[in-house]
mmCIF file of C-alpha atoms in Angstrom:
data_model
loop_
_atom_site.group_PDB
_atom_site.id
_atom_site.type_symbol
_atom_site.label_atom_id
_atom_site.label_comp_id
_atom_site.label_asym_id
_atom_site.label_seq_id
_atom_site.Cartn_x
_atom_site.Cartn_y
_atom_site.Cartn_z
ATOM 1 C CA MET J 450 -6.707 19.201 -5.327
ATOM 2 C CA ALA J 451 -6.155 22.962 -5.215
ATOM 3 C CA ASN J 452 -2.741 22.648 -3.579
ATOM 4 C CA LYS J 453 0.353 22.227 -5.714
ATOM 5 C CA ILE J 454 2.714 19.602 -4.349
ATOM 6 C CA ILE J 455 6.485 19.331 -4.638
ATOM 7 C CA PRO J 456 7.546 15.687 -4.303
ATOM 8 C CA VAL J 457 10.846 15.444 -2.459
ATOM 9 C CA ILE J 458 12.404 11.996 -2.786
ATOM 10 C CA MET J 459 14.704 10.860 0.024
ATOM 11 C CA SER J 460 17.345 8.618 -1.495
ATOM 12 C CA GLY J 461 19.840 8.170 1.288
ATOM 13 C CA GLY J 462 19.263 4.590 2.453
ATOM 14 C CA SER J 463 22.074 2.044 2.460
ATOM 15 C CA GLY J 464 19.979 -1.146 2.346
ATOM 16 C CA THR J 465 22.518 -3.343 4.153
ATOM 17 C CA ARG J 466 19.922 -6.065 4.767
ATOM 18 C CA LEU J 467 19.781 -6.591 0.992
ATOM 19 C CA TRP J 468 23.510 -7.224 0.510
ATOM 20 C CA PRO J 469 25.085 -8.205 -1.897
ATOM 21 C CA LEU J 470 22.354 -6.869 -4.182
ATOM 22 C CA SER J 471 22.364 -3.521 -2.392
ATOM 23 C CA ILE J 472 25.862 -2.086 -2.011
ATOM 24 C CA PRO J 473 27.124 1.393 -1.028
ATOM 25 C CA THR J 474 27.673 2.486 -4.632
ATOM 26 C CA ALA J 475 24.198 1.264 -5.687
ATOM 27 C CA PRO J 476 21.849 0.759 -2.717
ATOM 28 C CA LYS J 477 18.426 -0.850 -2.978
ATOM 29 C CA GLN J 478 16.511 2.168 -4.278
ATOM 30 C CA PHE J 479 18.439 1.914 -7.556
ATOM 31 C CA HIS J 480 17.428 -1.697 -8.202
ATOM 32 C CA ALA J 481 14.307 -3.236 -9.696
ATOM 33 C CA LEU J 482 13.147 -5.458 -6.865
ATOM 34 C CA ALA J 483 9.391 -5.875 -6.583
ATOM 35 C CA THR J 484 8.548 -4.220 -9.925
ATOM 36 C CA PRO J 485 10.055 -3.859 -13.440
ATOM 37 C CA ASN J 486 11.278 -0.339 -12.627
ATOM 38 C CA THR J 487 13.805 0.549 -9.967
ATOM 39 C CA MET J 488 12.410 1.636 -6.624
ATOM 40 C CA ILE J 489 13.307 5.295 -7.094
ATOM 41 C CA GLN J 490 11.658 5.219 -10.517
ATOM 42 C CA GLU J 491 8.494 3.689 -9.051
ATOM 43 C CA THR J 492 8.488 6.399 -6.377
ATOM 44 C CA ALA J 493 8.623 9.160 -8.989
ATOM 45 C CA LEU J 494 6.080 7.495 -11.285
ATOM 46 C CA ARG J 495 3.377 7.349 -8.632
ATOM 47 C CA LEU J 496 3.658 11.117 -8.071
ATOM 48 C CA VAL J 497 2.174 12.238 -11.355
ATOM 49 C CA GLY J 498 -0.684 14.497 -12.422
ATOM 50 C CA ASN J 499 -1.427 18.185 -12.594
ATOM 51 C CA ASP J 500 -1.163 18.539 -8.818
ATOM 52 C CA TYR J 501 2.492 17.470 -8.691
ATOM 53 C CA LEU J 502 5.410 19.661 -9.710
ATOM 54 C CA ALA J 503 8.743 18.237 -10.897
ATOM 55 C CA PRO J 504 10.420 16.261 -8.101
ATOM 56 C CA VAL J 505 13.361 17.180 -5.933
ATOM 57 C CA ALA J 506 15.806 14.414 -5.036
ATOM 58 C CA ILE J 507 18.040 14.398 -1.951
ATOM 59 C CA CYS J 508 20.877 11.900 -2.081
ATOM 60 C CA GLY J 509 24.530 11.321 -1.341
ATOM 61 C CA THR J 510 27.163 12.851 -3.587
ATOM 62 C CA GLY J 511 28.154 9.458 -4.972
ATOM 63 C CA HIS J 512 24.629 8.726 -6.208
ATOM 64 C CA CYS J 513 24.097 11.892 -8.247
ATOM 65 C CA ASN J 514 24.566 10.215 -11.625
ATOM 66 C CA LEU J 515 22.336 7.266 -10.713
ATOM 67 C CA VAL J 516 19.529 9.573 -9.622
ATOM 68 C CA ASN J 517 19.726 11.712 -12.752
ATOM 69 C CA GLU J 518 20.050 8.766 -15.131
ATOM 70 C CA GLN J 519 17.244 6.713 -13.630
ATOM 71 C CA LEU J 520 14.778 9.605 -13.355
ATOM 72 C CA ALA J 521 15.618 10.880 -16.836
ATOM 73 C CA ALA J 522 14.950 7.370 -18.201
ATOM 74 C CA ILE J 523 11.286 7.688 -17.127
ATOM 75 C CA ASN J 524 10.972 11.350 -18.202
ATOM 76 C CA LYS J 525 10.886 12.593 -14.601
ATOM 77 C CA THR J 526 13.909 14.894 -14.696
ATOM 78 C CA PRO J 527 14.235 16.403 -11.200
ATOM 79 C CA ARG J 528 13.794 20.104 -10.577
ATOM 80 C CA LEU J 529 16.689 19.954 -8.099
ATOM 81 C CA VAL J 530 19.128 17.317 -6.902
ATOM 82 C CA ILE J 531 20.469 18.151 -3.439
ATOM 83 C CA LEU J 532 23.729 16.361 -2.687
ATOM 84 C CA GLU J 533 24.642 15.535 0.907
ATOM 85 C CA PRO J 534 28.399 15.078 1.429
ATOM 86 C CA PHE J 535 27.527 12.480 4.094
ATOM 87 C CA GLY J 536 24.405 11.250 5.857
ATOM 88 C CA ARG J 537 22.900 13.289 8.693
ATOM 89 C CA ASN J 538 19.574 11.466 9.236
ATOM 90 C CA THR J 539 16.057 12.568 8.355
ATOM 91 C CA ALA J 540 15.765 15.840 10.292
ATOM 92 C CA ALA J 541 18.389 17.293 7.958
ATOM 93 C CA VAL J 542 16.523 15.882 4.962
ATOM 94 C CA ALA J 543 13.265 17.464 6.154
ATOM 95 C CA ALA J 544 15.045 20.802 6.595
ATOM 96 C CA MET J 545 16.491 20.634 3.078
ATOM 97 C CA ALA J 546 13.078 19.656 1.717
ATOM 98 C CA ALA J 547 11.508 22.708 3.371
ATOM 99 C CA LEU J 548 14.286 25.079 2.277
ATOM 100 C CA SER J 549 14.164 23.913 -1.344
ATOM 101 C CA GLY J 550 10.358 23.863 -1.324
ATOM 102 C CA ARG J 551 10.274 27.457 -0.129
ATOM 103 C CA GLU J 552 12.678 28.390 -2.928
ATOM 104 C CA ILE J 553 10.644 26.640 -5.652
ATOM 105 C CA ASP J 554 7.169 27.728 -4.533
ATOM 106 C CA PRO J 555 6.507 28.859 -0.952
ATOM 107 C CA GLU J 556 2.770 28.350 -1.471
ATOM 108 C CA ALA J 557 3.132 24.705 -2.512
ATOM 109 C CA LEU J 558 3.140 21.744 -0.142
ATOM 110 C CA VAL J 559 6.096 19.381 0.186
ATOM 111 C CA LEU J 560 5.481 15.628 0.004
ATOM 112 C CA LEU J 561 8.548 13.979 1.541
ATOM 113 C CA VAL J 562 8.784 10.321 0.497
ATOM 114 C CA PRO J 563 11.437 7.596 0.815
ATOM 115 C CA ALA J 564 12.812 6.275 -2.471
ATOM 116 C CA ASP J 565 12.897 2.660 -1.318
ATOM 117 C CA HIS J 566 9.282 1.822 -0.454
ATOM 118 C CA VAL J 567 6.681 -0.155 -2.368
ATOM 119 C CA ILE J 568 3.139 1.207 -2.715
ATOM 120 C CA THR J 569 0.900 -1.147 -4.681
ATOM 121 C CA LYS J 570 -2.207 1.049 -4.436
ATOM 122 C CA PRO J 571 -1.082 4.421 -5.861
ATOM 123 C CA ASP J 572 -4.663 5.647 -6.293
ATOM 124 C CA ALA J 573 -5.314 5.096 -2.586
ATOM 125 C CA PHE J 574 -2.081 6.915 -1.783
ATOM 126 C CA HIS J 575 -3.110 9.878 -3.916
ATOM 127 C CA ALA J 576 -6.513 9.906 -2.198
ATOM 128 C CA ALA J 577 -4.773 10.019 1.188
ATOM 129 C CA VAL J 578 -2.664 12.955 0.013
ATOM 130 C CA VAL J 579 -5.805 14.764 -1.131
ATOM 131 C CA THR J 580 -7.408 14.091 2.263
ATOM 132 C CA ALA J 581 -4.356 15.526 4.033
ATOM 133 C CA SER J 582 -3.694 18.546 1.828
ATOM 134 C CA GLU J 583 -5.718 21.223 3.626
ATOM 135 C CA THR J 584 -4.585 20.062 7.069
ATOM 136 C CA ALA J 585 -0.986 20.197 5.801
ATOM 137 C CA ARG J 586 -1.334 23.960 5.446
ATOM 138 C CA THR J 587 -1.086 24.262 9.239
ATOM 139 C CA ARG J 588 0.221 20.886 10.433
ATOM 140 C CA ILE J 589 2.894 18.367 9.532
ATOM 141 C CA VAL J 590 0.905 15.368 8.312
ATOM 142 C CA THR J 591 2.259 11.835 8.322
ATOM 143 C CA PHE J 592 0.633 8.798 6.770
ATOM 144 C CA GLY J 593 -0.001 5.874 9.093
ATOM 145 C CA ILE J 594 -0.264 2.461 7.476
ATOM 146 C CA LYS J 595 -3.196 0.501 8.853
ATOM 147 C CA ALA J 596 -1.592 -2.446 10.602
ATOM 148 C CA ALA J 597 -2.420 -5.660 8.716
ATOM 149 C CA HIS J 598 -0.791 -7.900 11.314
ATOM 150 C CA PRO J 599 1.252 -7.614 14.555
ATOM 151 C CA GLU J 600 4.552 -6.406 13.111
ATOM 152 C CA THR J 601 7.534 -6.039 15.445
ATOM 153 C CA GLY J 602 9.849 -4.494 12.850
ATOM 154 C CA PHE J 603 8.067 -1.133 12.528
ATOM 155 C CA GLY J 604 7.438 1.828 14.789
ATOM 156 C CA TYR J 605 3.807 2.748 15.481
ATOM 157 C CA ILE J 606 1.771 5.941 15.623
ATOM 158 C CA GLU J 607 -1.052 6.137 18.167
ATOM 159 C CA ARG J 608 -4.020 8.189 16.984
ATOM 160 C CA GLY J 609 -5.364 11.008 19.145
ATOM 161 C CA GLU J 610 -8.612 12.902 18.760
ATOM 162 C CA PRO J 611 -10.172 13.293 15.295
ATOM 163 C CA LEU J 612 -9.362 16.576 13.552
ATOM 164 C CA SER J 613 -11.647 15.976 10.559
ATOM 165 C CA ASP J 614 -12.882 13.043 8.514
ATOM 166 C CA GLY J 615 -9.992 10.591 8.193
ATOM 167 C CA ILE J 616 -7.440 12.816 9.975
ATOM 168 C CA PHE J 617 -6.327 12.517 13.590
ATOM 169 C CA ALA J 618 -4.051 14.309 15.987
ATOM 170 C CA ILE J 619 -1.066 12.205 17.051
ATOM 171 C CA LYS J 620 -1.184 11.005 20.623
ATOM 172 C CA LYS J 621 2.210 9.290 20.714
ATOM 173 C CA PHE J 622 4.934 7.666 18.657
ATOM 174 C CA TRP J 623 5.967 4.184 19.791
ATOM 175 C CA GLU J 624 9.213 2.354 19.114
ATOM 176 C CA LYS J 625 9.311 -1.138 17.584
ATOM 177 C CA PRO J 626 7.283 -3.296 20.022
ATOM 178 C CA ASN J 627 7.541 -6.891 21.161
ATOM 179 C CA LEU J 628 5.005 -9.351 19.727
ATOM 180 C CA GLU J 629 2.591 -9.133 22.657
ATOM 181 C CA THR J 630 2.507 -5.328 22.453
ATOM 182 C CA ALA J 631 2.127 -5.401 18.667
ATOM 183 C CA GLN J 632 -0.840 -7.758 19.013
ATOM 184 C CA ARG J 633 -2.434 -5.349 21.471
ATOM 185 C CA TYR J 634 -1.887 -2.453 19.047
ATOM 186 C CA VAL J 635 -3.572 -4.291 16.193
ATOM 187 C CA GLN J 636 -6.504 -5.435 18.309
ATOM 188 C CA GLY J 637 -7.049 -1.915 19.672
ATOM 189 C CA GLY J 638 -7.286 -0.357 16.227
ATOM 190 C CA GLN J 639 -5.704 2.963 17.261
ATOM 191 C CA HIS J 640 -2.126 2.292 16.198
ATOM 192 C CA ASP J 641 -0.732 2.491 12.656
ATOM 193 C CA TRP J 642 2.650 1.628 11.217
ATOM 194 C CA ASN J 643 4.997 4.596 10.865
ATOM 195 C CA ALA J 644 5.982 4.766 7.187
ATOM 196 C CA GLY J 645 8.042 7.974 7.383
ATOM 197 C CA ILE J 646 6.043 9.816 4.699
ATOM 198 C CA PHE J 647 5.215 13.491 5.361
ATOM 199 C CA LEU J 648 3.162 16.291 3.803
ATOM 200 C CA PHE J 649 3.713 19.865 4.985
ATOM 201 C CA SER J 650 3.973 23.524 4.151
ATOM 202 C CA PRO J 651 7.643 24.569 3.942
ATOM 203 C CA GLN J 652 6.941 27.396 6.374
ATOM 204 C CA VAL J 653 5.343 25.111 8.977
ATOM 205 C CA MET J 654 8.269 22.671 8.882
ATOM 206 C CA LEU J 655 10.785 25.502 9.193
ATOM 207 C CA GLU J 656 8.882 27.018 12.119
ATOM 208 C CA GLU J 657 8.757 23.701 13.983
ATOM 209 C CA LEU J 658 12.416 22.985 13.302
ATOM 210 C CA SER J 659 13.281 26.421 14.668
ATOM 211 C CA LEU J 660 11.374 25.600 17.861
ATOM 212 C CA TYR J 661 12.480 22.024 18.487
ATOM 213 C CA ALA J 662 15.698 21.517 16.501
ATOM 214 C CA PRO J 663 17.240 24.974 16.013
ATOM 215 C CA GLU J 664 20.773 23.561 15.680
ATOM 216 C CA VAL J 665 19.636 21.329 12.820
ATOM 217 C CA LEU J 666 17.896 24.173 11.026
ATOM 218 C CA ALA J 667 20.712 26.679 11.483
ATOM 219 C CA ALA J 668 23.402 24.332 10.172
ATOM 220 C CA CYS J 669 21.207 23.133 7.295
ATOM 221 C CA LYS J 670 20.389 26.690 6.263
ATOM 222 C CA ASP J 671 24.085 27.560 6.372
ATOM 223 C CA ALA J 672 24.967 24.528 4.225
ATOM 224 C CA TYR J 673 22.160 25.340 1.770
ATOM 225 C CA ASP J 674 23.043 29.041 1.510
ATOM 226 C CA LYS J 675 26.728 28.270 0.935
ATOM 227 C CA ALA J 676 26.072 25.418 -1.493
ATOM 228 C CA GLY J 677 27.733 25.280 -4.872
ATOM 229 C CA ARG J 678 25.289 25.125 -7.763
ATOM 230 C CA ASP J 679 25.671 23.459 -11.137
ATOM 231 C CA GLY J 680 22.376 23.904 -12.920
ATOM 232 C CA ALA J 681 19.832 21.791 -11.030
ATOM 233 C CA ILE J 682 22.500 20.210 -8.832
ATOM 234 C CA ILE J 683 23.069 21.665 -5.360
ATOM 235 C CA HIS J 684 26.319 20.664 -3.648
ATOM 236 C CA LEU J 685 25.734 21.338 0.052
ATOM 237 C CA ASP J 686 28.665 23.003 1.755
ATOM 238 C CA GLU J 687 30.603 20.198 3.435
ATOM 239 C CA GLU J 688 31.985 22.169 6.361
ATOM 240 C CA ALA J 689 28.618 23.683 7.257
ATOM 241 C CA PHE J 690 26.782 20.390 6.766
ATOM 242 C CA GLY J 691 29.247 18.715 9.109
ATOM 243 C CA GLN J 692 27.777 20.833 11.928
ATOM 244 C CA VAL J 693 24.286 19.328 11.474
ATOM 245 C CA PRO J 694 23.312 17.059 14.394
ATOM 246 C CA SER J 695 22.393 13.555 13.225
ATOM 247 C CA ILE J 696 18.825 13.014 14.416
ATOM 248 C CA SER J 697 15.608 11.731 12.896
ATOM 249 C CA ILE J 698 12.702 14.025 12.122
ATOM 250 C CA ASP J 699 10.555 11.931 14.490
ATOM 251 C CA TYR J 700 12.856 12.582 17.455
ATOM 252 C CA ALA J 701 13.665 16.155 16.481
ATOM 253 C CA VAL J 702 10.170 17.442 15.694
ATOM 254 C CA MET J 703 7.308 14.985 15.428
ATOM 255 C CA GLU J 704 7.481 13.714 19.013
ATOM 256 C CA ASN J 705 7.498 17.292 20.332
ATOM 257 C CA THR J 706 5.297 19.403 18.095
ATOM 258 C CA SER J 707 1.619 20.104 18.706
ATOM 259 C CA ARG J 708 1.203 20.783 14.985
ATOM 260 C CA SER J 709 1.146 17.204 13.736
ATOM 261 C CA ALA J 710 -1.516 14.906 12.300
ATOM 262 C CA VAL J 711 -1.831 11.372 10.947
ATOM 263 C CA VAL J 712 -3.909 10.034 8.067
ATOM 264 C CA PRO J 713 -4.423 6.256 8.475
ATOM 265 C CA CYS J 714 -4.454 4.597 5.062
ATOM 266 C CA ASP J 715 -4.301 1.277 3.243
ATOM 267 C CA ILE J 716 -1.991 1.888 0.282
ATOM 268 C CA GLY J 717 -0.336 -1.508 -0.192
ATOM 269 C CA TRP J 718 2.803 -0.283 1.536
ATOM 270 C CA ALA J 719 5.991 -2.241 2.148
ATOM 271 C CA ASP J 720 9.478 -1.005 2.909
ATOM 272 C CA VAL J 721 11.306 -4.046 1.456
ATOM 273 C CA GLY J 722 13.615 -4.017 4.421
ATOM 274 C CA GLY J 723 15.044 -7.445 3.688
ATOM 275 C CA PHE J 724 14.942 -10.512 1.476
ATOM 276 C CA ALA J 725 12.027 -12.084 3.366
ATOM 277 C CA GLU J 726 9.883 -9.132 2.309
ATOM 278 C CA LEU J 727 11.178 -9.403 -1.240
ATOM 279 C CA TRP J 728 10.132 -13.068 -1.318
ATOM 280 C CA ARG J 729 6.707 -12.206 0.118
ATOM 281 C CA LEU J 730 6.054 -9.512 -2.496
ATOM 282 C CA GLY J 731 7.442 -11.337 -5.517
ATOM 283 C CA GLU J 732 5.605 -13.451 -8.056
ATOM 284 C CA LYS J 733 6.027 -17.158 -7.334
ATOM 285 C CA ASP J 734 5.909 -20.405 -9.253
ATOM 286 C CA ALA J 735 3.755 -23.398 -8.332
ATOM 287 C CA HIS J 736 6.192 -24.291 -5.544
ATOM 288 C CA ALA J 737 6.277 -20.779 -4.031
ATOM 289 C CA ASN J 738 9.724 -19.992 -5.422
ATOM 290 C CA HIS J 739 10.466 -16.402 -6.481
ATOM 291 C CA VAL J 740 13.209 -16.331 -9.097
ATOM 292 C CA THR J 741 14.955 -13.455 -10.842
ATOM 293 C CA GLY J 742 17.651 -14.422 -13.334
ATOM 294 C CA GLU J 743 18.843 -17.839 -14.510
ATOM 295 C CA ALA J 744 18.099 -20.703 -12.118
ATOM 296 C CA ILE J 745 17.400 -24.432 -12.043
ATOM 297 C CA LEU J 746 15.203 -25.607 -9.158
ATOM 298 C CA ILE J 747 14.673 -29.317 -8.529
ATOM 299 C CA ASP J 748 12.538 -30.411 -5.588
ATOM 300 C CA ALA J 749 12.829 -26.901 -4.160
ATOM 301 C CA GLU J 750 10.086 -24.829 -2.586
ATOM 302 C CA ASN J 751 9.623 -21.502 -0.791
ATOM 303 C CA CYS J 752 12.990 -20.301 -2.115
ATOM 304 C CA LEU J 753 14.207 -16.891 -3.243
ATOM 305 C CA VAL J 754 16.742 -16.643 -6.058
ATOM 306 C CA HIS J 755 18.106 -13.345 -7.328
ATOM 307 C CA ASN J 756 20.857 -14.051 -9.811
ATOM 308 C CA SER J 757 22.788 -11.736 -12.109
ATOM 309 C CA GLY J 758 25.557 -14.213 -12.941
ATOM 310 C CA PRO J 759 25.917 -17.800 -14.164
ATOM 311 C CA VAL J 760 22.994 -20.157 -13.678
ATOM 312 C CA VAL J 761 22.182 -21.089 -10.063
ATOM 313 C CA SER J 762 20.954 -24.608 -9.235
ATOM 314 C CA ILE J 763 19.049 -25.620 -6.095
ATOM 315 C CA ILE J 764 18.226 -29.266 -5.407
ATOM 316 C CA GLY J 765 16.125 -30.597 -2.554
ATOM 317 C CA LEU J 766 16.106 -27.457 -0.434
ATOM 318 C CA SER J 767 13.329 -25.326 0.988
ATOM 319 C CA ASP J 768 13.009 -21.893 2.571
ATOM 320 C CA ILE J 769 16.410 -20.608 1.486
ATOM 321 C CA MET J 770 17.649 -17.582 -0.405
ATOM 322 C CA VAL J 771 20.463 -17.466 -2.942
ATOM 323 C CA ILE J 772 21.612 -14.016 -4.004
ATOM 324 C CA SER J 773 24.351 -14.006 -6.633
ATOM 325 C CA THR J 774 25.803 -10.722 -7.875
ATOM 326 C CA PRO J 775 29.215 -9.461 -9.014
ATOM 327 C CA SER J 776 29.629 -8.036 -5.496
ATOM 328 C CA GLY J 777 29.178 -11.345 -3.692
ATOM 329 C CA ILE J 778 27.089 -14.455 -3.126
ATOM 330 C CA LEU J 779 24.715 -14.960 -0.214
ATOM 331 C CA VAL J 780 23.164 -18.284 0.807
ATOM 332 C CA ALA J 781 21.010 -18.442 3.941
ATOM 333 C CA PRO J 782 17.628 -19.501 5.282
ATOM 334 C CA ILE J 783 14.975 -16.898 4.529
ATOM 335 C CA ALA J 784 14.206 -16.980 8.255
ATOM 336 C CA ARG J 785 17.654 -15.428 8.850
ATOM 337 C CA ALA J 786 16.999 -12.504 6.471
ATOM 338 C CA GLN J 787 17.459 -9.907 9.227
ATOM 339 C CA ASP J 788 21.019 -11.172 9.788
ATOM 340 C CA VAL J 789 22.147 -10.272 6.258
ATOM 341 C CA LYS J 790 23.391 -6.931 7.586
ATOM 342 C CA LEU J 791 26.029 -8.907 9.540
ATOM 343 C CA ALA J 792 27.378 -10.296 6.281
ATOM 344 C CA ALA J 793 27.275 -6.815 4.752
ATOM 345 C CA GLU J 794 29.325 -5.430 7.629
ATOM 346 C CA ALA J 795 31.824 -8.305 7.415
ATOM 347 C CA ALA J 796 32.196 -7.719 3.665
ATOM 348 C CA LYS J 797 32.780 -4.028 4.302
ATOM 349 C CA GLN J 798 35.500 -4.794 6.841
ATOM 350 C CA ARG J 799 37.112 -7.323 4.511
ATOM 351 C CA LYS J 800 37.157 -4.758 1.709
ATOM 352 C CA GLY J 801 38.696 -2.220 4.080
ATOM 353 C CA ARG J 802 41.581 -4.587 4.783
#
């Protein structure tokens, strides 16, 4: 690959559907869930080779030490760590990625990746990046995950006309569908899951932001220009950053621009959005139980145990999850995994009182 690439790792997720494992002070990207390394470490480790420059991390102010410590532990010290005083959605992150990319090397491409995804086929991911690299000189490229089944929890990207081998224009972005619509998408073969991974030239992203989200770009540039700097750490100006509209990059740019493209790929992707996905990805015993930590299981099957405290015992139960951490204990059917965020919100309110 002739193009140099700056990996920019988005580490702003809260992971409320993984409470009490994922908490505000240490959300899911800082935990080892599906692999021995933490999710942010796995993200950095798959972006290696002569083509990739040192990564940039964008995170909340309170996670600065975690980011630096965990990346340093795998010898992936970031080139920059950009600290957001508060969250302002992914359009702001894309703007900061483009601004920092232009500062580091305006001729390089930016690969904007979430810190909390699993990719089990890193070679296939790298191949997709190689495929996209020349197109990313003039377009914002996103990576569509070939739909393995009718999934109602993801947005979809509908392919348009072919631009070159393996690269398509984007016809339309679709919100999370109902099951019937998702089945139609999969059967039609023209819709891919939207993974929120982007490859672009800093200049192209800045030009499209200036056209379709000028308020986002102006406020982000102001916050970046006024930022305090402490070595590699950039403290975005809080007052200026407070003027940034909170909007996703999909709504702000991707649904409007004519300079977009999608590369459909099969990279073993999962977003680990909840405990059901964690159970699906994890190694299991002969009774389909996935256990992390000390546990005793008697006549139990299809269970998920994630324990960082005293031994957990399960007797005669199936299809449940037990999550035991110093922050709390969760017991629920795996089928109710999407409702964990309700418990997270209740715990937050209780703590506030």
